[in-house]
Short mmCIF file of C-alpha atoms in Angstrom, two decimals:
data_model
loop_
_atom_site.label_atom_id
_atom_site.label_comp_id
_atom_site.label_asym_id
_atom_site.label_seq_id
_atom_site.Cartn_x
_atom_site.Cartn_y
_atom_site.Cartn_z
CA MET A 22 -9.41 6.14 -27.11
CA GLU A 23 -13.03 6.06 -28.28
CA GLY A 24 -15.93 5.48 -25.89
CA GLU A 25 -15.99 4.88 -22.15
CA PRO A 26 -13.31 2.62 -20.63
CA VAL A 27 -14.50 -0.92 -19.93
CA ASN A 28 -11.46 -2.43 -18.19
CA VAL A 29 -8.50 -1.47 -16.02
CA SER A 30 -6.06 -1.34 -18.92
CA GLU A 31 -8.17 1.29 -20.64
CA PHE A 32 -8.25 3.40 -17.49
CA GLN A 33 -4.47 3.19 -17.44
CA GLU A 34 -4.31 4.53 -20.97
CA LEU A 35 -6.57 7.45 -20.00
CA ALA A 36 -4.25 8.18 -17.09
CA ARG A 37 -1.25 8.16 -19.42
CA GLN A 38 -2.95 10.73 -21.62
CA ALA A 39 -4.05 12.96 -18.74
CA LEU A 40 -1.08 13.03 -16.36
CA PRO A 41 2.29 14.75 -16.64
CA LYS A 42 4.93 12.17 -17.58
CA MET A 43 6.71 12.49 -14.21
CA TYR A 44 3.58 11.57 -12.28
CA TYR A 45 2.43 8.84 -14.66
CA ASP A 46 5.85 7.22 -14.45
CA TYR A 47 5.77 7.52 -10.66
CA TYR A 48 2.42 5.73 -10.41
CA THR A 49 3.16 2.97 -12.93
CA GLY A 50 6.86 2.30 -12.50
CA GLY A 51 8.65 -0.47 -10.64
CA ALA A 52 12.12 -0.96 -9.24
CA GLU A 53 15.30 -1.67 -11.17
CA ASP A 54 14.65 -3.78 -14.32
CA GLN A 55 10.91 -3.99 -13.53
CA TYR A 56 10.98 -7.80 -13.81
CA THR A 57 8.69 -8.22 -10.80
CA LEU A 58 6.37 -5.52 -12.15
CA LYS A 59 5.81 -7.63 -15.27
CA GLU A 60 5.64 -10.86 -13.26
CA ASN A 61 2.86 -9.48 -11.02
CA VAL A 62 0.64 -9.47 -14.11
CA GLU A 63 2.03 -12.51 -15.92
CA ALA A 64 1.54 -14.75 -12.87
CA PHE A 65 -2.21 -14.13 -13.05
CA HIS A 66 -2.15 -15.05 -16.76
CA ARG A 67 -0.85 -18.50 -15.81
CA ILE A 68 -3.81 -19.22 -13.52
CA MET A 69 -6.57 -21.14 -15.24
CA LEU A 70 -10.16 -21.37 -14.00
CA ARG A 71 -11.75 -24.77 -13.42
CA PRO A 72 -15.45 -24.06 -13.97
CA ARG A 73 -18.24 -26.20 -12.53
CA VAL A 74 -21.60 -26.19 -14.32
CA LEU A 75 -25.28 -26.50 -13.41
CA VAL A 76 -24.86 -24.49 -10.23
CA ASP A 77 -27.54 -22.00 -9.20
CA VAL A 78 -25.98 -18.54 -9.64
CA SER A 79 -29.18 -16.52 -9.49
CA ARG A 80 -28.04 -15.08 -6.16
CA ILE A 81 -24.36 -14.34 -5.76
CA ASP A 82 -22.91 -12.97 -2.55
CA LEU A 83 -19.20 -12.08 -2.58
CA SER A 84 -19.29 -10.34 0.80
CA THR A 85 -16.88 -11.31 3.53
CA THR A 86 -15.42 -9.88 6.74
CA VAL A 87 -12.03 -8.31 7.39
CA LEU A 88 -11.16 -8.00 11.09
CA GLY A 89 -14.87 -8.31 11.76
CA TYR A 90 -15.94 -5.59 9.31
CA ARG A 91 -18.22 -6.71 6.50
CA VAL A 92 -17.18 -5.72 2.98
CA SER A 93 -19.06 -6.29 -0.28
CA ALA A 94 -16.26 -8.41 -1.81
CA PRO A 95 -12.77 -9.58 -0.84
CA ILE A 96 -11.27 -6.49 -2.47
CA MET A 97 -9.76 -3.54 -0.60
CA ILE A 98 -8.02 -0.32 -1.55
CA ALA A 99 -4.31 -0.67 -0.89
CA PRO A 100 -2.25 2.22 0.50
CA THR A 101 -0.91 4.29 -2.38
CA ALA A 102 0.77 7.65 -2.01
CA MET A 103 0.02 11.18 -3.14
CA HIS A 104 -3.34 10.92 -4.89
CA LYS A 105 -3.48 14.68 -5.46
CA LEU A 106 -0.83 14.27 -8.13
CA ALA A 107 -3.66 12.71 -10.15
CA HIS A 108 -6.78 14.54 -8.91
CA PRO A 109 -7.39 17.71 -6.87
CA GLU A 110 -9.59 15.89 -4.33
CA GLY A 111 -6.93 13.28 -3.72
CA GLU A 112 -7.51 10.64 -1.06
CA VAL A 113 -10.86 12.17 -0.07
CA ALA A 114 -12.26 11.07 -3.44
CA THR A 115 -10.73 7.62 -2.98
CA ALA A 116 -12.34 7.28 0.44
CA ARG A 117 -15.73 8.20 -0.98
CA ALA A 118 -15.30 5.53 -3.64
CA ALA A 119 -14.49 2.98 -0.92
CA ALA A 120 -17.62 3.96 0.98
CA ALA A 121 -19.75 3.70 -2.17
CA CYS A 122 -18.39 0.21 -2.84
CA ASN A 123 -18.69 -0.84 0.82
CA THR A 124 -15.07 -1.80 1.17
CA ILE A 125 -12.04 -0.80 3.24
CA MET A 126 -9.55 1.90 2.31
CA VAL A 127 -6.01 1.84 3.68
CA LEU A 128 -4.86 5.44 3.82
CA SER A 129 -1.22 5.90 2.85
CA PHE A 130 1.24 7.36 5.33
CA MET A 131 2.31 9.49 2.36
CA SER A 132 -1.18 10.82 1.70
CA THR A 133 -1.67 14.28 0.25
CA CYS A 134 -4.86 14.72 2.33
CA THR A 135 -4.74 14.69 6.10
CA VAL A 136 -5.92 11.88 8.32
CA GLU A 137 -8.67 14.22 9.53
CA GLU A 138 -9.83 15.32 6.05
CA VAL A 139 -10.27 11.74 4.91
CA ALA A 140 -12.02 10.73 8.14
CA SER A 141 -14.57 13.54 7.88
CA SER A 142 -15.30 13.02 4.18
CA CYS A 143 -17.46 9.88 4.41
CA ASN A 144 -18.26 6.79 6.46
CA ALA A 145 -15.79 4.40 4.77
CA ILE A 146 -14.08 1.85 6.98
CA ARG A 147 -10.47 3.04 7.09
CA PHE A 148 -7.14 1.54 8.09
CA PHE A 149 -3.97 3.62 8.36
CA GLN A 150 -0.68 2.62 6.80
CA LEU A 151 2.50 3.25 8.76
CA TYR A 152 6.10 3.60 7.69
CA VAL A 153 8.47 3.79 10.63
CA TYR A 154 10.71 6.83 10.55
CA LYS A 155 13.85 7.50 12.55
CA ARG A 156 11.78 10.12 14.35
CA ARG A 157 9.42 7.85 16.21
CA ASP A 158 7.56 10.82 17.67
CA VAL A 159 6.26 11.71 14.19
CA CYS A 160 5.01 8.14 13.68
CA ALA A 161 3.42 8.02 17.12
CA GLN A 162 1.54 11.27 16.57
CA LEU A 163 0.13 10.09 13.23
CA VAL A 164 -0.91 6.71 14.64
CA GLN A 165 -2.66 8.40 17.53
CA ARG A 166 -4.36 10.89 15.21
CA ALA A 167 -5.63 7.99 13.12
CA GLU A 168 -6.98 6.22 16.19
CA ARG A 169 -8.72 9.37 17.44
CA ASN A 170 -10.34 9.84 14.02
CA GLY A 171 -11.92 6.42 13.81
CA TYR A 172 -9.42 4.40 11.78
CA ARG A 173 -9.87 0.71 12.58
CA GLY A 174 -6.42 -0.78 12.06
CA ILE A 175 -2.73 -0.05 11.51
CA VAL A 176 -1.03 -1.50 8.43
CA LEU A 177 2.69 -1.56 9.14
CA THR A 178 4.72 -1.64 5.92
CA VAL A 179 7.75 -3.85 6.57
CA ASP A 180 9.41 -4.16 3.15
CA THR A 181 10.90 -0.66 2.92
CA PRO A 182 13.99 -0.32 5.08
CA ARG A 183 15.22 1.73 2.14
CA LEU A 184 13.30 2.96 -0.86
CA GLY A 185 13.57 0.80 -3.97
CA ARG A 186 15.64 2.13 -6.85
CA ARG A 187 12.99 3.45 -9.22
CA GLU A 188 14.87 4.45 -12.31
CA ALA A 189 12.06 6.42 -13.93
CA ASP A 190 11.83 8.66 -10.85
CA ILE A 191 15.59 9.19 -10.94
CA LYS A 192 15.53 10.15 -14.63
CA ASN A 193 12.51 12.43 -14.15
CA LYS A 194 14.01 13.98 -10.99
CA MET A 195 10.75 13.21 -9.21
CA VAL A 196 9.76 15.89 -6.70
CA ALA A 197 7.46 14.95 -3.83
CA PRO A 198 4.98 17.60 -2.65
CA GLN A 199 4.87 18.72 0.96
CA LEU A 200 2.59 16.19 2.66
CA LYS A 201 -0.14 17.78 4.77
CA ASN A 202 0.00 15.15 7.51
CA PHE A 203 3.55 16.25 8.27
CA GLU A 204 2.85 19.98 8.51
CA GLY A 205 4.41 21.25 11.71
CA LEU A 206 6.17 17.92 12.24
CA LEU A 207 8.54 17.24 9.37
CA SER A 208 9.53 18.80 6.06
CA THR A 209 9.58 16.69 2.90
CA GLU A 210 11.74 19.27 1.12
CA VAL A 211 15.11 17.65 0.48
CA GLU A 212 17.82 18.99 -1.80
CA ASP A 213 18.94 16.43 -4.39
CA ASP A 214 20.18 17.63 -7.75
CA GLU A 215 21.17 14.15 -8.98
CA GLY A 216 17.87 12.26 -8.97
CA SER A 217 14.59 11.68 -7.17
CA ASN A 218 13.97 13.91 -4.20
CA LEU A 219 11.52 11.27 -2.97
CA GLU A 220 14.40 8.80 -2.73
CA ALA A 221 16.51 11.38 -0.91
CA PHE A 222 13.67 12.07 1.54
CA ALA A 223 13.25 8.34 2.25
CA LYS A 224 16.98 7.93 2.82
CA GLU A 225 16.92 10.73 5.40
CA THR A 226 13.80 9.66 7.25
CA PHE A 227 13.09 5.88 6.99
CA ASP A 228 14.37 3.79 9.90
CA ASP A 229 16.50 1.09 8.30
CA ALA A 230 17.06 -0.51 11.72
CA LEU A 231 13.39 -1.53 11.97
CA SER A 232 13.04 -5.14 13.17
CA TRP A 233 10.60 -7.59 14.72
CA ARG A 234 11.30 -6.26 18.20
CA ASP A 235 9.75 -2.93 17.19
CA LEU A 236 6.29 -4.51 17.06
CA GLY A 237 6.34 -4.12 20.85
CA TRP A 238 6.88 -0.38 20.49
CA LEU A 239 3.96 -0.12 18.07
CA ARG A 240 1.71 -2.10 20.42
CA SER A 241 2.63 0.33 23.17
CA ILE A 242 1.29 3.39 21.31
CA THR A 243 -2.01 2.04 19.94
CA SER A 244 -4.85 -0.27 20.86
CA LEU A 245 -5.77 -0.85 17.20
CA PRO A 246 -5.18 -4.22 15.50
CA ILE A 247 -1.87 -4.40 13.63
CA LEU A 248 -1.38 -5.94 10.20
CA ILE A 249 2.03 -6.23 8.57
CA LYS A 250 2.34 -5.57 4.85
CA GLY A 251 5.19 -6.92 2.77
CA VAL A 252 5.46 -10.62 3.68
CA LEU A 253 6.53 -13.00 0.88
CA THR A 254 7.87 -16.11 2.66
CA HIS A 255 6.62 -18.78 5.02
CA GLU A 256 9.54 -18.04 7.38
CA ASP A 257 8.29 -14.48 7.92
CA ALA A 258 4.70 -15.72 8.22
CA ILE A 259 5.77 -18.02 11.04
CA ARG A 260 7.57 -15.14 12.76
CA ALA A 261 4.48 -12.97 12.40
CA VAL A 262 2.42 -15.64 14.17
CA GLU A 263 5.00 -15.78 16.94
CA VAL A 264 4.87 -12.02 17.59
CA GLY A 265 1.07 -12.01 17.49
CA VAL A 266 0.16 -9.71 14.62
CA ASP A 267 -3.52 -9.53 13.74
CA GLY A 268 -3.08 -10.03 10.02
CA ILE A 269 -0.64 -10.41 7.14
CA ILE A 270 -0.69 -8.66 3.78
CA VAL A 271 1.24 -10.58 1.16
CA SER A 272 2.85 -7.87 -0.95
CA ASN A 273 5.94 -7.02 -2.98
CA HIS A 274 5.04 -3.32 -2.79
CA GLY A 275 3.63 -3.32 -6.29
CA ALA A 276 7.11 -4.36 -7.50
CA ARG A 277 8.43 -0.94 -6.43
CA GLN A 278 10.90 -2.16 -3.82
CA LEU A 279 13.13 -5.20 -4.42
CA ASP A 280 13.15 -6.42 -8.01
CA TYR A 281 13.34 -10.15 -8.86
CA THR A 282 11.04 -11.12 -6.02
CA PRO A 283 8.09 -13.43 -6.73
CA ALA A 284 4.69 -12.22 -7.81
CA THR A 285 2.45 -12.01 -4.78
CA ILE A 286 -0.17 -14.41 -6.15
CA SER A 287 2.51 -17.09 -6.55
CA VAL A 288 3.42 -17.10 -2.82
CA LEU A 289 -0.04 -16.50 -1.37
CA GLU A 290 -0.65 -20.20 -0.70
CA GLU A 291 2.76 -20.62 0.94
CA VAL A 292 2.08 -17.82 3.40
CA THR A 293 -1.51 -18.89 4.08
CA LEU A 294 -0.35 -22.37 5.11
CA TYR A 295 1.61 -20.82 7.95
CA PHE A 296 -1.04 -18.33 9.07
CA PRO A 297 -4.11 -20.59 9.02
CA THR A 298 -6.11 -19.04 11.84
CA GLY A 299 -5.60 -15.38 11.05
CA LEU A 300 -6.22 -12.84 8.34
CA VAL A 301 -4.15 -13.05 5.17
CA MET A 302 -4.63 -10.66 2.26
CA GLN A 303 -2.81 -10.11 -0.98
CA PHE A 304 -1.82 -6.72 -2.39
CA MET A 305 0.50 -6.43 -5.37
#
């Protein structure tokens, strides 16, 4: 590609050229037939703008607040795993970018940099993503480490009782690196000769019995606000209101979990109608 990239698609092409195929496929792939992966993009193509003219736009302010924290625009960095597969500085570099843009970074539970490394790297506002493992002591220690290191919220991912079937990872026999946050707590080394060792690790560790009642457990181990990530229906939005979460993130996990679910933008209004007084965000 000639010249500097000018849009997201061109950055994606640079990534394809730079990364090993296994890692590029891991970052870009979706579950099963990847229908929802395509729909996440196509749904935006169906939205038309309705422009109004003769409006003074000499001063434009896109800033807003998220849980009381002011950000430069209603755009945040979603939790995404294992940044060091793409760059040696990993999530530390991502946090610095968030600070430079005056927005919030949600650090992945599956980060390749530690909670402490990211916290000490810059003054970005940070939330911490949580998967719930069968070993609750591991989760509790990471939540408490995040709280001690100045993270401002917990983003509980609720759409992953089991890892989605990501066929590219199976074909590539995707190998997850040892994650530094788990050192001394849990090994991510799992033997699986038939497919993705990431899938095998998730099968061993993720708590597939997680339910609404476990929000009480999470409240008991942290004083931070709790957002739930992975809501796609008004029924679950209503339940979230009933259990008193501090915010909802409308997400289909970037189409990496259950295929043939709706694009997030297409259900955003439905969820917002049932969470009118709280915080609702959309991540793909």
